[in-house]
Amino acid sequence: MKLFLTIAALAFTGVTMAQDQDPKAKTILDELSKKTKAYSTIQVEFTMKTTNKTSGTNETVKGTATMKGSKYIIDLGKQKVLCDGVKVWTLLMKEKECTEETVEDNSDATTNPTKLLTIWEKGFKYRFVKEEGGMQEIHLFPTDTKKSKYHTVILKIDKAKEQVKTVTVKGKNGDVIELDVTKFTPNVQVEDAKFKFSKKDYPDFTVID
């Protein structure tokens, strides 16, 4: 999913992490996972800011993500990503081109919105940091630091709504991705066919396998 391709990136804070998970963080995240998975579908509007240290550039984009189980649709205007749970199609709207790959080839948790909203469930240690202004802040640290492209993920959770508000991904290369969820709508109606690329819906597109 090229929408979150730039999110490939979670500086240690200098704190030595214990082997056991922070129980307060675990309680919050378990409840968040439970509530998130109870929805039949989720649609979010978001703003994503990318800071690229290597090129010295900053980019901000807005988009929507619609999720249903392992299926998702990402719409950035110029670019759209469809996934039916088996295949992933990335559409360049201006060029009218579509690339196709399998979910296995696109399996990084930071490139998949269905995993991003429950990213903490596998491969992370986590620590509760603070609660401020109704937001609970939890830091995630990958357990396999050698293989991971990132070192820290910072979650800010709306306590009252039990929803992820922001996700900040800090990369080993210095890149930073900030994802701000501006609107969260559960249980929207969406047909399964919408998650799959069809020439009928995009007749002028060239498919590149």
PDB file of C-alpha atoms in Angstrom:
ATOM      1  CA  MET A   1       0.000   0.000   0.000  1.00  0.00           C
ATOM      2  CA  LYS A   2       1.804   3.045  -1.262  1.00  0.00           C
ATOM      3  CA  LEU A   3      -0.266   5.371   0.929  1.00  0.00           C
ATOM      4  CA  PHE A   4       1.736   4.326   3.919  1.00  0.00           C
ATOM      5  CA  LEU A   5       4.902   3.395   2.048  1.00  0.00           C
ATOM      6  CA  THR A   6       6.588   6.465   3.454  1.00  0.00           C
ATOM      7  CA  ILE A   7       5.606   5.266   6.914  1.00  0.00           C
ATOM      8  CA  ALA A   8       8.374   2.692   6.645  1.00  0.00           C
ATOM      9  CA  ALA A   9      10.326   3.983   9.566  1.00  0.00           C
ATOM     10  CA  LEU A  10       9.667   3.541  13.317  1.00  0.00           C
ATOM     11  CA  ALA A  11      15.878   7.156  18.855  1.00  0.00           C
ATOM     12  CA  PHE A  12      15.558   5.247  21.669  1.00  0.00           C
ATOM     13  CA  THR A  13      14.602   7.554  24.529  1.00  0.00           C
ATOM     14  CA  GLY A  14      17.438   6.328  26.650  1.00  0.00           C
ATOM     15  CA  VAL A  15      15.101   4.251  28.810  1.00  0.00           C
ATOM     16  CA  THR A  16      15.970   0.582  29.279  1.00  0.00           C
ATOM     17  CA  MET A  17      12.864  -1.483  28.565  1.00  0.00           C
ATOM     18  CA  ALA A  18      11.929  -4.365  30.837  1.00  0.00           C
ATOM     19  CA  GLN A  19      11.149  -7.720  29.290  1.00  0.00           C
ATOM     20  CA  ASP A  20       7.571  -7.622  30.564  1.00  0.00           C
ATOM     21  CA  GLN A  21       5.031  -5.290  28.997  1.00  0.00           C
ATOM     22  CA  ASP A  22       3.913  -2.218  30.898  1.00  0.00           C
ATOM     23  CA  PRO A  23       0.637  -3.422  32.506  1.00  0.00           C
ATOM     24  CA  LYS A  24      -1.068  -0.009  32.262  1.00  0.00           C
ATOM     25  CA  ALA A  25      -0.225   0.287  28.570  1.00  0.00           C
ATOM     26  CA  LYS A  26      -1.333  -3.305  28.002  1.00  0.00           C
ATOM     27  CA  THR A  27      -4.740  -2.659  29.583  1.00  0.00           C
ATOM     28  CA  ILE A  28      -5.329   0.411  27.423  1.00  0.00           C
ATOM     29  CA  LEU A  29      -4.190  -1.292  24.210  1.00  0.00           C
ATOM     30  CA  ASP A  30      -6.166  -4.480  24.873  1.00  0.00           C
ATOM     31  CA  GLU A  31      -9.344  -2.441  25.276  1.00  0.00           C
ATOM     32  CA  LEU A  32      -8.519  -0.442  22.159  1.00  0.00           C
ATOM     33  CA  SER A  33      -8.005  -3.622  20.118  1.00  0.00           C
ATOM     34  CA  LYS A  34     -11.250  -5.094  21.407  1.00  0.00           C
ATOM     35  CA  LYS A  35     -13.275  -2.013  20.494  1.00  0.00           C
ATOM     36  CA  THR A  36     -11.620  -1.564  17.099  1.00  0.00           C
ATOM     37  CA  LYS A  37     -12.236  -5.182  16.079  1.00  0.00           C
ATOM     38  CA  ALA A  38     -15.880  -5.003  17.145  1.00  0.00           C
ATOM     39  CA  TYR A  39     -16.694  -2.622  14.289  1.00  0.00           C
ATOM     40  CA  SER A  40     -17.826  -4.174  11.018  1.00  0.00           C
ATOM     41  CA  THR A  41     -16.074  -1.406   9.091  1.00  0.00           C
ATOM     42  CA  ILE A  42     -14.030   1.692   9.904  1.00  0.00           C
ATOM     43  CA  GLN A  43     -13.556   4.817   7.833  1.00  0.00           C
ATOM     44  CA  VAL A  44     -11.043   7.477   8.829  1.00  0.00           C
ATOM     45  CA  GLU A  45     -10.072  10.828   7.405  1.00  0.00           C
ATOM     46  CA  PHE A  46      -6.460  11.703   8.087  1.00  0.00           C
ATOM     47  CA  THR A  47      -3.615  14.122   7.557  1.00  0.00           C
ATOM     48  CA  MET A  48      -0.166  12.625   7.104  1.00  0.00           C
ATOM     49  CA  LYS A  49       3.044  14.643   7.418  1.00  0.00           C
ATOM     50  CA  THR A  50       6.313  13.132   6.201  1.00  0.00           C
ATOM     51  CA  THR A  51       9.691  14.572   7.200  1.00  0.00           C
ATOM     52  CA  ASN A  52      12.460  13.130   5.045  1.00  0.00           C
ATOM     53  CA  LYS A  53      15.839  13.776   6.664  1.00  0.00           C
ATOM     54  CA  THR A  54      17.862  12.540   3.680  1.00  0.00           C
ATOM     55  CA  SER A  55      16.295  14.882   1.131  1.00  0.00           C
ATOM     56  CA  GLY A  56      15.468  17.615   3.640  1.00  0.00           C
ATOM     57  CA  THR A  57      11.867  17.747   2.448  1.00  0.00           C
ATOM     58  CA  ASN A  58       8.520  17.894   4.215  1.00  0.00           C
ATOM     59  CA  GLU A  59       5.245  16.747   2.692  1.00  0.00           C
ATOM     60  CA  THR A  60       1.687  16.864   3.988  1.00  0.00           C
ATOM     61  CA  VAL A  61      -1.166  14.934   2.393  1.00  0.00           C
ATOM     62  CA  LYS A  62      -4.793  14.358   3.289  1.00  0.00           C
ATOM     63  CA  GLY A  63      -6.802  11.248   2.566  1.00  0.00           C
ATOM     64  CA  THR A  64      -9.328   8.674   3.656  1.00  0.00           C
ATOM     65  CA  ALA A  65      -9.008   5.032   4.608  1.00  0.00           C
ATOM     66  CA  THR A  66     -11.883   2.561   4.637  1.00  0.00           C
ATOM     67  CA  MET A  67     -11.311  -0.806   6.309  1.00  0.00           C
ATOM     68  CA  LYS A  68     -13.330  -3.995   6.539  1.00  0.00           C
ATOM     69  CA  GLY A  69     -11.523  -6.907   8.141  1.00  0.00           C
ATOM     70  CA  SER A  70      -8.394  -7.469   6.049  1.00  0.00           C
ATOM     71  CA  LYS A  71      -9.796  -5.379   3.184  1.00  0.00           C
ATOM     72  CA  TYR A  72      -9.079  -1.686   2.735  1.00  0.00           C
ATOM     73  CA  ILE A  73      -9.346   1.313   0.424  1.00  0.00           C
ATOM     74  CA  ILE A  74      -6.962   4.267   0.645  1.00  0.00           C
ATOM     75  CA  ASP A  75      -7.775   7.426  -1.282  1.00  0.00           C
ATOM     76  CA  LEU A  76      -5.202  10.231  -1.554  1.00  0.00           C
ATOM     77  CA  GLY A  77      -6.774  11.882  -4.572  1.00  0.00           C
ATOM     78  CA  LYS A  78      -3.843  11.429  -6.950  1.00  0.00           C
ATOM     79  CA  GLN A  79      -3.308   7.897  -5.702  1.00  0.00           C
ATOM     80  CA  LYS A  80      -5.643   5.136  -4.601  1.00  0.00           C
ATOM     81  CA  VAL A  81      -4.935   1.749  -3.038  1.00  0.00           C
ATOM     82  CA  LEU A  82      -7.354  -1.189  -3.013  1.00  0.00           C
ATOM     83  CA  CYS A  83      -6.958  -4.458  -1.113  1.00  0.00           C
ATOM     84  CA  ASP A  84      -9.387  -7.366  -1.081  1.00  0.00           C
ATOM     85  CA  GLY A  85      -7.406  -9.277   1.547  1.00  0.00           C
ATOM     86  CA  VAL A  86      -5.482 -11.259  -1.069  1.00  0.00           C
ATOM     87  CA  LYS A  87      -4.181  -8.723  -3.591  1.00  0.00           C
ATOM     88  CA  VAL A  88      -3.188  -5.062  -3.384  1.00  0.00           C
ATOM     89  CA  TRP A  89      -3.735  -2.650  -6.284  1.00  0.00           C
ATOM     90  CA  THR A  90      -2.072   0.766  -6.369  1.00  0.00           C
ATOM     91  CA  LEU A  91      -3.703   3.194  -8.791  1.00  0.00           C
ATOM     92  CA  LEU A  92      -2.038   6.339 -10.115  1.00  0.00           C
ATOM     93  CA  MET A  93      -5.092   8.343 -11.074  1.00  0.00           C
ATOM     94  CA  LYS A  94      -3.467  10.895 -13.417  1.00  0.00           C
ATOM     95  CA  GLU A  95      -1.303   8.338 -15.217  1.00  0.00           C
ATOM     96  CA  LYS A  96      -4.157   5.814 -15.300  1.00  0.00           C
ATOM     97  CA  GLU A  97      -1.802   3.040 -14.239  1.00  0.00           C
ATOM     98  CA  CYS A  98      -2.389   0.214 -11.780  1.00  0.00           C
ATOM     99  CA  THR A  99       0.239  -2.027 -10.184  1.00  0.00           C
ATOM    100  CA  GLU A 100      -0.730  -5.334  -8.596  1.00  0.00           C
ATOM    101  CA  GLU A 101       0.958  -7.323  -5.838  1.00  0.00           C
ATOM    102  CA  THR A 102       0.033  -9.876  -3.212  1.00  0.00           C
ATOM    103  CA  VAL A 103      -0.668  -9.065   0.410  1.00  0.00           C
ATOM    104  CA  GLU A 104       2.416 -11.118   1.360  1.00  0.00           C
ATOM    105  CA  ASP A 105       4.586  -8.738  -0.664  1.00  0.00           C
ATOM    106  CA  ASN A 106       2.934  -5.812   1.086  1.00  0.00           C
ATOM    107  CA  SER A 107       2.897  -7.148   4.642  1.00  0.00           C
ATOM    108  CA  ASP A 108       4.833  -4.520   6.633  1.00  0.00           C
ATOM    109  CA  ALA A 109       2.603  -3.335   9.486  1.00  0.00           C
ATOM    110  CA  THR A 110       3.477   0.264   8.735  1.00  0.00           C
ATOM    111  CA  THR A 111       2.229  -0.046   5.144  1.00  0.00           C
ATOM    112  CA  ASN A 112      -1.126  -1.566   6.002  1.00  0.00           C
ATOM    113  CA  PRO A 113      -3.853   0.516   7.683  1.00  0.00           C
ATOM    114  CA  THR A 114      -5.649  -2.536   9.038  1.00  0.00           C
ATOM    115  CA  LYS A 115      -2.480  -3.330  10.955  1.00  0.00           C
ATOM    116  CA  LEU A 116      -1.637   0.267  11.787  1.00  0.00           C
ATOM    117  CA  LEU A 117      -4.716   0.672  13.987  1.00  0.00           C
ATOM    118  CA  THR A 118      -3.650  -2.405  15.990  1.00  0.00           C
ATOM    119  CA  ILE A 119       0.096  -2.257  15.278  1.00  0.00           C
ATOM    120  CA  TRP A 120       1.010  -2.983  18.900  1.00  0.00           C
ATOM    121  CA  GLU A 121      -0.407  -6.511  18.909  1.00  0.00           C
ATOM    122  CA  LYS A 122       2.683  -8.226  17.521  1.00  0.00           C
ATOM    123  CA  GLY A 123       6.404  -7.516  17.641  1.00  0.00           C
ATOM    124  CA  PHE A 124       6.396  -4.608  20.076  1.00  0.00           C
ATOM    125  CA  LYS A 125       7.141  -3.740  23.670  1.00  0.00           C
ATOM    126  CA  TYR A 126       5.183  -0.783  24.942  1.00  0.00           C
ATOM    127  CA  ARG A 127       5.238   1.747  27.748  1.00  0.00           C
ATOM    128  CA  PHE A 128       2.621   4.159  29.086  1.00  0.00           C
ATOM    129  CA  VAL A 129       4.162   7.647  29.137  1.00  0.00           C
ATOM    130  CA  LYS A 130       1.526  10.130  30.251  1.00  0.00           C
ATOM    131  CA  GLU A 131      -2.055  11.352  30.101  1.00  0.00           C
ATOM    132  CA  GLU A 132      -2.630  14.953  29.155  1.00  0.00           C
ATOM    133  CA  GLY A 133      -5.612  16.857  27.802  1.00  0.00           C
ATOM    134  CA  GLY A 134      -7.697  13.708  27.579  1.00  0.00           C
ATOM    135  CA  MET A 135      -4.999  11.974  25.499  1.00  0.00           C
ATOM    136  CA  GLN A 136      -3.130   8.871  26.626  1.00  0.00           C
ATOM    137  CA  GLU A 137       0.402   8.579  25.230  1.00  0.00           C
ATOM    138  CA  ILE A 138       1.996   5.169  24.738  1.00  0.00           C
ATOM    139  CA  HIS A 139       5.373   4.433  23.140  1.00  0.00           C
ATOM    140  CA  LEU A 140       5.978   1.246  21.172  1.00  0.00           C
ATOM    141  CA  PHE A 141       9.421  -0.308  20.614  1.00  0.00           C
ATOM    142  CA  PRO A 142      10.050  -3.150  18.134  1.00  0.00           C
ATOM    143  CA  THR A 143      11.289  -6.326  19.795  1.00  0.00           C
ATOM    144  CA  ASP A 144      13.494  -7.211  16.824  1.00  0.00           C
ATOM    145  CA  THR A 145      15.538  -4.032  16.560  1.00  0.00           C
ATOM    146  CA  LYS A 146      17.929  -5.437  13.943  1.00  0.00           C
ATOM    147  CA  LYS A 147      15.232  -6.226  11.379  1.00  0.00           C
ATOM    148  CA  SER A 148      13.012  -3.251  12.087  1.00  0.00           C
ATOM    149  CA  LYS A 149      13.221  -0.134   9.908  1.00  0.00           C
ATOM    150  CA  TYR A 150      11.976   1.999  12.793  1.00  0.00           C
ATOM    151  CA  HIS A 151      12.820   2.396  16.452  1.00  0.00           C
ATOM    152  CA  THR A 152       9.787   4.061  18.061  1.00  0.00           C
ATOM    153  CA  VAL A 153       6.076   4.459  17.424  1.00  0.00           C
ATOM    154  CA  ILE A 154       4.220   7.035  19.512  1.00  0.00           C
ATOM    155  CA  LEU A 155       0.478   6.562  19.943  1.00  0.00           C
ATOM    156  CA  LYS A 156      -1.868   9.206  21.280  1.00  0.00           C
ATOM    157  CA  ILE A 157      -5.255   7.802  22.189  1.00  0.00           C
ATOM    158  CA  ASP A 158      -8.458   9.719  22.860  1.00  0.00           C
ATOM    159  CA  LYS A 159      -9.354   8.340  26.300  1.00  0.00           C
ATOM    160  CA  ALA A 160     -13.060   9.177  26.182  1.00  0.00           C
ATOM    161  CA  LYS A 161     -13.620   7.788  22.682  1.00  0.00           C
ATOM    162  CA  GLU A 162     -11.091   4.941  22.969  1.00  0.00           C
ATOM    163  CA  GLN A 163      -9.757   5.765  19.522  1.00  0.00           C
ATOM    164  CA  VAL A 164      -6.288   6.320  18.086  1.00  0.00           C
ATOM    165  CA  LYS A 165      -5.862  10.059  17.445  1.00  0.00           C
ATOM    166  CA  THR A 166      -2.260  10.262  16.238  1.00  0.00           C
ATOM    167  CA  VAL A 167       0.487   7.845  15.260  1.00  0.00           C
ATOM    168  CA  THR A 168       4.074   9.092  14.997  1.00  0.00           C
ATOM    169  CA  VAL A 169       6.568   6.715  13.404  1.00  0.00           C
ATOM    170  CA  LYS A 170      10.281   7.431  13.936  1.00  0.00           C
ATOM    171  CA  GLY A 171      12.724   5.816  11.537  1.00  0.00           C
ATOM    172  CA  LYS A 172      16.279   4.733  12.103  1.00  0.00           C
ATOM    173  CA  ASN A 173      17.275   6.914   9.166  1.00  0.00           C
ATOM    174  CA  GLY A 174      15.828  10.010  10.852  1.00  0.00           C
ATOM    175  CA  ASP A 175      12.597  10.143   8.851  1.00  0.00           C
ATOM    176  CA  VAL A 176       9.426  10.903  10.785  1.00  0.00           C
ATOM    177  CA  ILE A 177       5.824  10.159   9.799  1.00  0.00           C
ATOM    178  CA  GLU A 178       2.979  11.831  11.678  1.00  0.00           C
ATOM    179  CA  LEU A 179      -0.527  10.515  11.043  1.00  0.00           C
ATOM    180  CA  ASP A 180      -3.394  12.543  12.499  1.00  0.00           C
ATOM    181  CA  VAL A 181      -6.859  10.980  12.405  1.00  0.00           C
ATOM    182  CA  THR A 182      -9.220  13.925  11.867  1.00  0.00           C
ATOM    183  CA  LYS A 183     -12.434  11.900  11.627  1.00  0.00           C
ATOM    184  CA  PHE A 184     -13.290   8.365  12.716  1.00  0.00           C
ATOM    185  CA  THR A 185     -16.530   6.759  11.492  1.00  0.00           C
ATOM    186  CA  PRO A 186     -17.338   3.142  12.425  1.00  0.00           C
ATOM    187  CA  ASN A 187     -19.753   0.753  10.700  1.00  0.00           C
ATOM    188  CA  VAL A 188     -20.054   2.568   7.362  1.00  0.00           C
ATOM    189  CA  GLN A 189     -21.784   0.697   4.549  1.00  0.00           C
ATOM    190  CA  VAL A 190     -19.386  -0.467   1.828  1.00  0.00           C
ATOM    191  CA  GLU A 191     -19.727  -3.294  -0.684  1.00  0.00           C
ATOM    192  CA  ASP A 192     -17.007  -5.952  -0.850  1.00  0.00           C
ATOM    193  CA  ALA A 193     -16.610  -5.316  -4.582  1.00  0.00           C
ATOM    194  CA  LYS A 194     -15.266  -1.831  -3.841  1.00  0.00           C
ATOM    195  CA  PHE A 195     -12.093  -3.323  -2.345  1.00  0.00           C
ATOM    196  CA  LYS A 196     -11.155  -5.086  -5.578  1.00  0.00           C
ATOM    197  CA  PHE A 197      -9.798  -3.601  -8.799  1.00  0.00           C
ATOM    198  CA  SER A 198     -12.106  -4.069 -11.775  1.00  0.00           C
ATOM    199  CA  LYS A 199     -11.563  -2.948 -15.363  1.00  0.00           C
ATOM    200  CA  LYS A 200     -15.270  -2.166 -15.414  1.00  0.00           C
ATOM    201  CA  ASP A 201     -14.732   0.527 -12.807  1.00  0.00           C
ATOM    202  CA  TYR A 202     -11.424   1.717 -14.293  1.00  0.00           C
ATOM    203  CA  PRO A 203     -11.707   1.007 -18.057  1.00  0.00           C
ATOM    204  CA  ASP A 204      -8.887   3.355 -19.109  1.00  0.00           C
ATOM    205  CA  PHE A 205      -6.295   1.981 -16.675  1.00  0.00           C
ATOM    206  CA  THR A 206      -3.295  -0.110 -17.690  1.00  0.00           C
ATOM    207  CA  VAL A 207      -2.515  -2.931 -15.243  1.00  0.00           C
ATOM    208  CA  ILE A 208       1.172  -3.593 -14.535  1.00  0.00           C
ATOM    209  CA  ASP A 209       1.752  -6.977 -12.880  1.00  0.00           C
TER     210      ASP A 209
END
